[in-house]
Coordinates of C-alpha atoms in Angstrom, one line a residue:
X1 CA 38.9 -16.2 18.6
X2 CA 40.1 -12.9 20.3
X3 CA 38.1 -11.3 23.0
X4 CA 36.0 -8.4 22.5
X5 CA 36.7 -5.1 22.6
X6 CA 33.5 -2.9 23.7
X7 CA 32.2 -0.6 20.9
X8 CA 29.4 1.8 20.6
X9 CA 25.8 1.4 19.7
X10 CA 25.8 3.1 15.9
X11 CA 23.2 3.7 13.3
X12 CA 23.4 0.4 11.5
X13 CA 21.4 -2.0 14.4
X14 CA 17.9 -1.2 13.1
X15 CA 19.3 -2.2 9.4
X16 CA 20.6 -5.5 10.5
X17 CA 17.9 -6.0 12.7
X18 CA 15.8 -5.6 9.5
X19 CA 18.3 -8.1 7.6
X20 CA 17.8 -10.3 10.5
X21 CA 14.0 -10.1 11.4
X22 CA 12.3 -10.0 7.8
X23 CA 13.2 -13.7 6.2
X24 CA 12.2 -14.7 10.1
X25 CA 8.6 -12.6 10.3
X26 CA 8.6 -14.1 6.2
X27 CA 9.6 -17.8 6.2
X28 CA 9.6 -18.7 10.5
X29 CA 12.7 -18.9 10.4
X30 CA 16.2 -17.0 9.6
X31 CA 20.1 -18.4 9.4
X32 CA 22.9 -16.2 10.2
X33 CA 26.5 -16.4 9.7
X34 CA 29.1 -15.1 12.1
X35 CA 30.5 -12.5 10.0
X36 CA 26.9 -10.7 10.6
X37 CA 26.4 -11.9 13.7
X38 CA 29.1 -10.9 15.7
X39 CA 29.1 -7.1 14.8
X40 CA 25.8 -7.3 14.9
X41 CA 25.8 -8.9 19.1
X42 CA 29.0 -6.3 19.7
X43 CA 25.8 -3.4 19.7
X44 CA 24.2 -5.7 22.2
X45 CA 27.5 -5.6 24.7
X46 CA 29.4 -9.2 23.6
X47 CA 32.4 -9.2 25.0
X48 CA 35.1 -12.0 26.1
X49 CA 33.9 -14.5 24.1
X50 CA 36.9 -17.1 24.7
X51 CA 36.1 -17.2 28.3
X52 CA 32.2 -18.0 27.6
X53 CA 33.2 -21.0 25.0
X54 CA 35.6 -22.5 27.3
X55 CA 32.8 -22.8 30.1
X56 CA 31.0 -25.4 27.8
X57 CA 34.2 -27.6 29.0
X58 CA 32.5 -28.0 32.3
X59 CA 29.2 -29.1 31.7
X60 CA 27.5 -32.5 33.3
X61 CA 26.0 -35.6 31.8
X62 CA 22.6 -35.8 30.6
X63 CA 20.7 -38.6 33.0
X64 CA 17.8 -38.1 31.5
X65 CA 18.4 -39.6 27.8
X66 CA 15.4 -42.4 27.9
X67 CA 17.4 -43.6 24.9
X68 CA 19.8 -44.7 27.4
X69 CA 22.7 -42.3 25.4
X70 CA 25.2 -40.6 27.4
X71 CA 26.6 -38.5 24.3
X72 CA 25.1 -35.5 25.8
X73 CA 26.6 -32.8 28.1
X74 CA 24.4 -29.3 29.6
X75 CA 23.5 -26.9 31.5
X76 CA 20.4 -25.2 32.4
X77 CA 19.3 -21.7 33.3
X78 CA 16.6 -19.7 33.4
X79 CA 15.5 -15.6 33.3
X80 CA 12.7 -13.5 33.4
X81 CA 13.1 -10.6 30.0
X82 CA 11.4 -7.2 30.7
X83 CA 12.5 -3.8 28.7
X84 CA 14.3 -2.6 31.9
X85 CA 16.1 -5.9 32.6
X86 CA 17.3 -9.6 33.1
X87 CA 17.0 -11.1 36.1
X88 CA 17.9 -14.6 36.7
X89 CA 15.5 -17.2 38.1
X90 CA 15.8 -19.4 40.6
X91 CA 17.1 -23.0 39.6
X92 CA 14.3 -25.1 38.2
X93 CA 13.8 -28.1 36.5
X94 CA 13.3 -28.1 32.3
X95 CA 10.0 -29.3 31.6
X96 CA 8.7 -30.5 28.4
X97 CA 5.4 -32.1 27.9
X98 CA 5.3 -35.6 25.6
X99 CA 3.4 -33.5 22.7
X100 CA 6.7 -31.8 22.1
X101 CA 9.4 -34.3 23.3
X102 CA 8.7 -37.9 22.7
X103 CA 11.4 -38.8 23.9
X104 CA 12.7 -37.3 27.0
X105 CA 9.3 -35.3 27.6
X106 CA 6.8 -35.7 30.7
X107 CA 9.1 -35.3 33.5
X108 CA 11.1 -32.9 35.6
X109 CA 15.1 -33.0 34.2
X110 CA 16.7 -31.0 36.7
X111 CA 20.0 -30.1 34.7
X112 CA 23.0 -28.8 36.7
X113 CA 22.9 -24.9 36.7
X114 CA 24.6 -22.8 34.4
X115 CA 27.4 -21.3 36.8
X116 CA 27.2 -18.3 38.0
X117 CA 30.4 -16.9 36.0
X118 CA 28.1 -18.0 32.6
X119 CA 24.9 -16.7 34.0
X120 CA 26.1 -13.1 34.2
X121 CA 28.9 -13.5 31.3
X122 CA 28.4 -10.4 28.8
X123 CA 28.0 -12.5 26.0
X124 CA 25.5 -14.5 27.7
X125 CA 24.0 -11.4 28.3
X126 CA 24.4 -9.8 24.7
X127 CA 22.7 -13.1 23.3
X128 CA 19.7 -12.6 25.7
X129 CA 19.3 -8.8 24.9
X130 CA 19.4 -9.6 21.3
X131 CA 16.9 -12.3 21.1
X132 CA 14.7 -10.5 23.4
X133 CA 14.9 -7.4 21.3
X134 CA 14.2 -10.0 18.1
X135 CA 11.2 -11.5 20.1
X136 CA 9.5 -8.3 21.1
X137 CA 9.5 -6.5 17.6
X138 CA 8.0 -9.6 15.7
X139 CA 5.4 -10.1 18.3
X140 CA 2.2 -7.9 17.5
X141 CA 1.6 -5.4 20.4
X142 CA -1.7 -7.0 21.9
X143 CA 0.1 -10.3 22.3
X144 CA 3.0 -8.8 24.0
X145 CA 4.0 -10.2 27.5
X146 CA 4.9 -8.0 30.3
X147 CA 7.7 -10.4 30.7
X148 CA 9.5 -13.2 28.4
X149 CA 10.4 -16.6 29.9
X150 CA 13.8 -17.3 29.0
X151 CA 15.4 -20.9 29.0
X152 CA 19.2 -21.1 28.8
X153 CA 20.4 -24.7 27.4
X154 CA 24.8 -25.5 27.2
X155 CA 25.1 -28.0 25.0
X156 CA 27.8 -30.7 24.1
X157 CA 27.0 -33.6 22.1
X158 CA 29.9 -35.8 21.7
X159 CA 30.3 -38.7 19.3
X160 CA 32.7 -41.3 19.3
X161 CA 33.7 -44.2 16.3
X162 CA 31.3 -46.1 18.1
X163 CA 28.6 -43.6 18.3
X164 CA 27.2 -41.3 16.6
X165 CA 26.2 -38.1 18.6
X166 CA 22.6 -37.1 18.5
X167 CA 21.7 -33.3 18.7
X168 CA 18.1 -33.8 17.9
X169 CA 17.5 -37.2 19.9
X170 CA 13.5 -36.7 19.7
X171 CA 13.9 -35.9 15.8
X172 CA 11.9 -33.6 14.1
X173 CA 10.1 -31.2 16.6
X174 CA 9.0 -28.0 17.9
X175 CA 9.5 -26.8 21.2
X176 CA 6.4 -25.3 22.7
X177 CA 7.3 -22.2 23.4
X178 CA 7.7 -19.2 21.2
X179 CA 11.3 -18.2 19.9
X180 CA 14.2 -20.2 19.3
X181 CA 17.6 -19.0 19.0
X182 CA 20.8 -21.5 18.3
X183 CA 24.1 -20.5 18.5
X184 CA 27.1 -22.5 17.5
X185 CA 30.0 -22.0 20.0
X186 CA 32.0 -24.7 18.7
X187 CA 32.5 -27.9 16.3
X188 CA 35.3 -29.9 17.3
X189 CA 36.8 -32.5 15.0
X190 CA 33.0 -33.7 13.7
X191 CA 31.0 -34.2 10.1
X192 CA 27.6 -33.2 9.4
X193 CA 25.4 -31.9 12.0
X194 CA 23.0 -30.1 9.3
X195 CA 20.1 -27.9 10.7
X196 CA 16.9 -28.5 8.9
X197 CA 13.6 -26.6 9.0
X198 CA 10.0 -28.1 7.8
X199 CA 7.1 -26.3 7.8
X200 CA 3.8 -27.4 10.1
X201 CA 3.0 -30.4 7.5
X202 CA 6.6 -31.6 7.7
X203 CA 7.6 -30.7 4.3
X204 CA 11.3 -29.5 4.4
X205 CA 11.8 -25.9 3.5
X206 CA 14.9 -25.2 4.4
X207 CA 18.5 -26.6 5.6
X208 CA 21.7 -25.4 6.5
X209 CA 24.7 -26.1 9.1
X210 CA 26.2 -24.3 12.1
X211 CA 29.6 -24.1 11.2
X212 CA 31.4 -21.0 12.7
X213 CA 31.2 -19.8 16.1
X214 CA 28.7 -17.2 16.3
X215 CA 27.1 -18.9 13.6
X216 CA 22.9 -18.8 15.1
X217 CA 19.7 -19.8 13.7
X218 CA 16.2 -17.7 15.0
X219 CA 13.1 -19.6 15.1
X220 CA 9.4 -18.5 15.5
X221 CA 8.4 -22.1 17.3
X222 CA 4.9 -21.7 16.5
X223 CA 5.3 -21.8 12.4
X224 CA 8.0 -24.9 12.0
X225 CA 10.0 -27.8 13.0
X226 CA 13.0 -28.4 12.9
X227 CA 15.9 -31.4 13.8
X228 CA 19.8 -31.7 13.2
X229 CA 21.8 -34.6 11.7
X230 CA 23.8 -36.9 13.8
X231 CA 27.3 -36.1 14.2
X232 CA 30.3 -38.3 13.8
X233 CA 33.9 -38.1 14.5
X234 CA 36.5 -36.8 11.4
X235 CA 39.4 -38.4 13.1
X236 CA 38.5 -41.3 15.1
X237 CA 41.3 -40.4 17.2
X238 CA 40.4 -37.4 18.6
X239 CA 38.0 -36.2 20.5
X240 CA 34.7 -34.8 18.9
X241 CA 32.3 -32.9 19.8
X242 CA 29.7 -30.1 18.6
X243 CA 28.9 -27.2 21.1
X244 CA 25.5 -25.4 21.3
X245 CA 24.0 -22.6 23.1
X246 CA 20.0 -22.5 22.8
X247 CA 18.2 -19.9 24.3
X248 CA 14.1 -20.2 23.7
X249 CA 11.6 -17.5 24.5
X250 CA 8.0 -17.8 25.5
X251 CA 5.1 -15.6 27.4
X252 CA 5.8 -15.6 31.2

C-alpha cells in the first residue's frame, strides 16, 4: 500500500462520521471497510502507513498466555485523550480483572512498549484522534470524561499446521471499558479469522471478517460481546499470521 499523501479537512467528515456513528449509537456496534476508512482517517492526518504496518514485525511474545500458547506477539501503550491533545503515559502494565478475561485476567501483564517511532507515528495518531472523536460524540454530555483512557494493543497471532492461532483466546467477551476500535493491518497467508458480535444475552447479531488493511470494527463495550475465529495457515509452507491494532477507550 502507498504512503499517504497529506490532504485537507473538507466538508464530507461530519457525513461519514454520520455513516460511521449511527449503526454504532443503533446496534453497539459498526463494521467498516477500507475503502471508507481510509479517506475517512486521511481527515484525521494518516499518513505513511507502510512504515506503521512494518513495525508490527518487531513485536515480543506474549508470556502471559495461561493457556500455555505462544502464537501471540504485542505491544502495549497507553495515552491520556483530551480535546486539546494526546499525551502518552508512562509504561504500565495491562490490567484486566477475571470478570472480563477468564483466561489471562487478574494479573499485571507488563507487555513490551509500543516504540517510540509507533507511539508518535501519524497513523497511530490519526486512529487515536478518530476514535476519540467517535467516543466523545456518542457519549451523552453529563457522562463525558475530562479525559479518555486510551489503551494501545499490536497484535500478531501466528498459526502454524500444527496450531491454530487464537485471536480471542478467552472466547466470547467484553472488555470492561467503554469503546473498542479494531483495525486490521494485515492478514498474511491465513483462513477465517471471522469477527462476531452477540448482544448482552449472547445471542449473535452480527458477523463479519477483517480482511483489508484499514479494514476496523467500533465497539460500544458496554452493549455487546464479541470473539474471532481461530486462524489457520493457507499454505502450510509459509508463514502466517493475522495483524491487529486495538485501541479501547474508557473514563480516566
Amino acid at each position: 500500500m502507498p504512503d499517504d499523501a497529506d490532504h485537507p479537512v473538507d466538508q464530507t467528515v461530519p457525513q461519514m462520521l454520520g455513516i460511521l456513528e449511527t449503526p454504532l449509537a443503533k446496534e453497539g456496534y459498526t463494521y467498516q471497510q477500507a475503502g471508507f476508512m481510509r479517506p475517512l482517517l486521511e481527515q484525521f492526518g494518516l499518513a505513511q502507513w507502510n512504515s506503521f504496518a512494518e513495525s508490527w514485525d518487531h513485536l515480543g511474545v506474549d508470556r502471559y498466555m495461561a493457556d500455555g500458547g505462544r502464537y501471540r506477539r504485542r505491544r502495549y501503550a497507553t495515552y491520556s485523550l483530551t480535546p486539546d491533545q494526546i499525551l502518552r503515559k508512562p509504561h504500565q502494565p495491562h490490567y484486566q480483572s477475571r470478570d472480563y478475561n477468564t483466561l489471562n485476567g487478574g494479573i499485571e501483564r507488563w507487555f513490551k512498549p509500543v516504540t517510540d517511532a509507533t507511539g508518535h507515528h501519524p497513523a497511530l495518531l490519526a486512529i487515536l484522534e478518530l476514535t476519540h472523536r467517535i467516543a466523545s460524540d456518542l457519549t451523552p454530555a453529563d457522562l463525558q470524561p475530562q479525559a479518555w483512557h486510551a489503551e494501545v494493543h499490536q497484535f500478531r497471532i501466528e498459526a502454524s499446521p500444527e496450531s491454530s492461532g487464537q485471536p480471542t483466546p478467552e472466547g466470547l467477551h467484553r472488555d470492561g471499558v467503554d469503546w473498542v476500535c479494531v483495525l486490521m493491518v494485515n492478514r498474511e497467508n491465513i483462513a477465517s479469522g471471522e469477527t462476531t458480535i452477540h448482544d448482552l444475552n449472547r445471542k449473535a447479531v452480527g458477523s463479519f471478517t477483517l480482511a483489508h488493511p484499514l479494514d476496523a470494527a467500533f465497539v460500544n463495550d458496554s452493549r455487546v460481546y464479541h470473539g474471532v475465529t481461530p486462524v489457520k495457515p493457507v499454505d502450510p509452507s509459509r508463514p502466517a499470521y493475522r495483524d491487529v491494532l486495538v485501541v479501547t477507550l474508557r473514563h480516566e
